[in-house]
Amino acid sequence: MMILKVNGRDHQIEAEPDTPLLYVLRDDIKLNAAKYGCGLGQCGACTVMVDGKAVLSCVTPLVLLVGKQITTLEGLGTVDRPAPIQRAFMEEQAAQCGYCIPGMMMRAQALLQRNSKPTDQQIRSALAPHLCRCGTHMRILRAVHRAARMMREAGNSTAGHGSPS
Amino acid sequence: MRIALALVAVLLIIGASLALVWRPAIETIDPPARQSFDPELVKRGRQLAAIGNCTDCHTVRGGEQLAGGMPVRTPFGTVYSTNITPDPETGIGHWSEAAFRRAMNSGVDRAGQHLYPTFPYDHFTHVTNQDDGALYAYLMTRRPVHAPARQNQLSFPFDQRPLIAAWKLLYLRHDEVRPDSSKNSEWNRGAYLVEGLAHCGACHTPRNAFGAERKEAAFGGGEADNWLAYAINVQSPAPVPWTEQALFTYLRRGWHPDHGVARGPMAQVVSNLSPVDADDVRAIATYVAGLFGSPASDRIRSAEAVRTEANKAPTAAPQTSASIFAPNAVSPATNTGAAIYAAACASCHETSRPLPYAGLNLHLSTAISAPDPRNAANTILYGLPALDDERSPIMPGFAPSMTDAQVGALLIYLRAHFGHEPAWSKVEQTVAQARQAQAAFLQTSADPPNIATEPLPRDKP
């Protein structure tokens, strides 16, 4: 048994220490934004934030997470009150099939929390670990720029519960 | 310190006196027309440039090819590589072949200035005039790029170029690599490439206080960019001794089932060697196999033991106890490390999936049996990034999900469980340094290229 802190709440988890975080998020806590892609940390679909940093949840076992703060896409905003990164992706219509997008949003969020005005290249290299075979790459880029603007304008680059570090 | 100062003073005096024996400038020429070079010569030059890593050192990440600006860190400060495209103003467009040859032979630029030995002319001096000619033809037919050199950041007195003359007097030898008639032509070709153009010793040989290679410890292990370049002689820490065939495979493909994947600076070396003629790579393997020597019988026996251990059917992951979840549990580092290994690593490193898409059984890993944990720390933190346009082994990096203490505990466990040597010291400091080195690397190397971006129509006012 362990306490897992997800989106600002403590969850009591009954699972072996080697269980990947992704399984616990989806199966036990029913947070389904993070996706199962390859299971080997090679595609980025399972990305969430741990203590403000983008982490591949499918290769991150519980044993590494004692005392750490986990943020999933659900923790950034809701359907009624989407966070800037979510609004930006919707306004730019940046999802095609959408499977990889929650992971991309989480990494973009982690980037924007440490760099409120990233260049095109910085966004590209930050998102490089994410595989996506749809045709919206340029829209994704635009969405991240848009989210950056929205967050700067709101003067609040730490929307959501991820603590910047 | 006092000795160092005295030495510096002596060197300054020698340097000052030698500066009098200045090197003359070599006449400028009009940049030669591309068509004036034989395409065959250019092609050979391309291969030679690959063996010499010219492009890696003279290109910043994402920058224009050969336009220079790459920071090379030394204990004395940072030296930036220069623009070696044929741009007349900022590159070597005005250099004659003789001027280029002099730079390769004795580290003097066209205008007569001494060059820092971060440009490894202590090795390139062994390159034949004929090969220099091919390299020259290759460089002079590249696209000229206008890119002024960056200012070096060196502390006094190391910013004084005349001092380099003294360094050369002490350490630059032109006649070290002579053909050995008792050896076959393959070995001799290998010696020529390894000691010369391929400059393997620039990374694999330890350096003295003046940044010169310690010849008496040749290939005894050096370093590059916070990576340990393991000993590749009789002192090799590899759990299974290297053979000529294994070397050929590793240098050609970038991995070997007994030794794993080449990472960090060695990954670049290997990727450079991939388009080079197989014969030349074979020659390098032949010569380097000679450096390792034939292993003593006890090493062969221990290698057999290691192989048997590594080839055992993957066992159930080591048992972990749920007590590690207890926030205050004071478990020895090895227990924590064992639990992390079982949970985060074993699924890839103890599996029936074949290399290189699965991880090496760590009993075989040189990183784990090396004298310090630097390479293992680099690999755990940053993993193996996917290569562009190539199938490649990938390991996710754990920098964002593990604390220094967690990586430290893991390293201590790996060394105890899979290593064959005494425990490492200062493990956690090594982890912290690896993080700093990576941050510095990302800061100084340029961003990746900006593939012609679409304009952002919605951004227009």
PDB file of C-alpha atoms in Angstrom, chain A residues 44 47-49 52-55 73 76 84-86 88-89 100-118 122-124 126-130 140-141 143-148 151 157:
ATOM      1  CA  GLY A  44       5.503   9.586 -25.536  1.00  0.00           C
ATOM      2  CA  THR A  47       3.572  11.379 -20.670  1.00  0.00           C
ATOM      3  CA  VAL A  48       2.476  12.989 -17.392  1.00  0.00           C
ATOM      4  CA  MET A  49       4.232  15.443 -15.082  1.00  0.00           C
ATOM      5  CA  GLY A  52       6.720  19.606 -12.823  1.00  0.00           C
ATOM      6  CA  LYS A  53       8.820  17.512 -15.192  1.00  0.00           C
ATOM      7  CA  ALA A  54       7.552  15.491 -18.138  1.00  0.00           C
ATOM      8  CA  VAL A  55       7.863  11.780 -17.369  1.00  0.00           C
ATOM      9  CA  LEU A  73      -3.990  16.274 -18.139  1.00  0.00           C
ATOM     10  CA  LEU A  76      -4.682  20.992 -15.678  1.00  0.00           C
ATOM     11  CA  PRO A  84      -4.612  27.424 -21.549  1.00  0.00           C
ATOM     12  CA  ILE A  85      -2.763  24.490 -23.112  1.00  0.00           C
ATOM     13  CA  GLN A  86      -6.055  22.646 -23.647  1.00  0.00           C
ATOM     14  CA  ALA A  88      -4.955  26.407 -27.380  1.00  0.00           C
ATOM     15  CA  PHE A  89      -5.020  22.858 -28.764  1.00  0.00           C
ATOM     16  CA  CYS A 100      -0.789  11.160 -28.826  1.00  0.00           C
ATOM     17  CA  ILE A 101      -2.089  14.621 -27.950  1.00  0.00           C
ATOM     18  CA  PRO A 102      -2.529  14.302 -24.158  1.00  0.00           C
ATOM     19  CA  GLY A 103       1.132  13.290 -23.905  1.00  0.00           C
ATOM     20  CA  MET A 104       2.198  16.182 -26.121  1.00  0.00           C
ATOM     21  CA  MET A 105       0.127  18.628 -24.073  1.00  0.00           C
ATOM     22  CA  MET A 106       1.765  17.446 -20.878  1.00  0.00           C
ATOM     23  CA  ARG A 107       5.267  17.864 -22.266  1.00  0.00           C
ATOM     24  CA  ALA A 108       4.354  21.242 -23.733  1.00  0.00           C
ATOM     25  CA  GLN A 109       2.967  22.274 -20.342  1.00  0.00           C
ATOM     26  CA  ALA A 110       6.211  21.214 -18.628  1.00  0.00           C
ATOM     27  CA  LEU A 111       8.157  23.208 -21.228  1.00  0.00           C
ATOM     28  CA  LEU A 112       6.026  26.330 -20.783  1.00  0.00           C
ATOM     29  CA  GLN A 113       6.398  26.164 -17.016  1.00  0.00           C
ATOM     30  CA  ARG A 114      10.144  26.567 -17.301  1.00  0.00           C
ATOM     31  CA  ASN A 115      10.248  28.664 -20.467  1.00  0.00           C
ATOM     32  CA  SER A 116       7.338  31.018 -20.987  1.00  0.00           C
ATOM     33  CA  LYS A 117       8.442  32.054 -24.470  1.00  0.00           C
ATOM     34  CA  PRO A 118       9.981  29.094 -26.284  1.00  0.00           C
ATOM     35  CA  GLN A 122      12.822  24.727 -28.585  1.00  0.00           C
ATOM     36  CA  ILE A 123       9.277  23.419 -28.985  1.00  0.00           C
ATOM     37  CA  ARG A 124      10.354  21.051 -31.734  1.00  0.00           C
ATOM     38  CA  ALA A 126      11.101  19.376 -26.569  1.00  0.00           C
ATOM     39  CA  LEU A 127       8.392  17.435 -28.417  1.00  0.00           C
ATOM     40  CA  ALA A 128      10.860  15.253 -30.333  1.00  0.00           C
ATOM     41  CA  PRO A 129      10.256  12.200 -28.102  1.00  0.00           C
ATOM     42  CA  HIS A 130       6.587  12.112 -29.173  1.00  0.00           C
ATOM     43  CA  ILE A 140       0.585  21.471 -32.745  1.00  0.00           C
ATOM     44  CA  LEU A 141       3.449  23.943 -33.031  1.00  0.00           C
ATOM     45  CA  ALA A 143      -1.017  25.559 -30.413  1.00  0.00           C
ATOM     46  CA  VAL A 144       2.033  25.554 -28.155  1.00  0.00           C
ATOM     47  CA  HIS A 145       2.898  29.110 -29.212  1.00  0.00           C
ATOM     48  CA  ARG A 146      -0.712  30.106 -28.611  1.00  0.00           C
ATOM     49  CA  ALA A 147      -0.767  28.514 -25.173  1.00  0.00           C
ATOM     50  CA  ALA A 148       2.465  30.314 -24.345  1.00  0.00           C
ATOM     51  CA  MET A 151      -0.235  31.911 -20.247  1.00  0.00           C
ATOM     52  CA  SER A 157       2.565  30.201 -16.263  1.00  0.00           C
TER      53      SER A 157
END
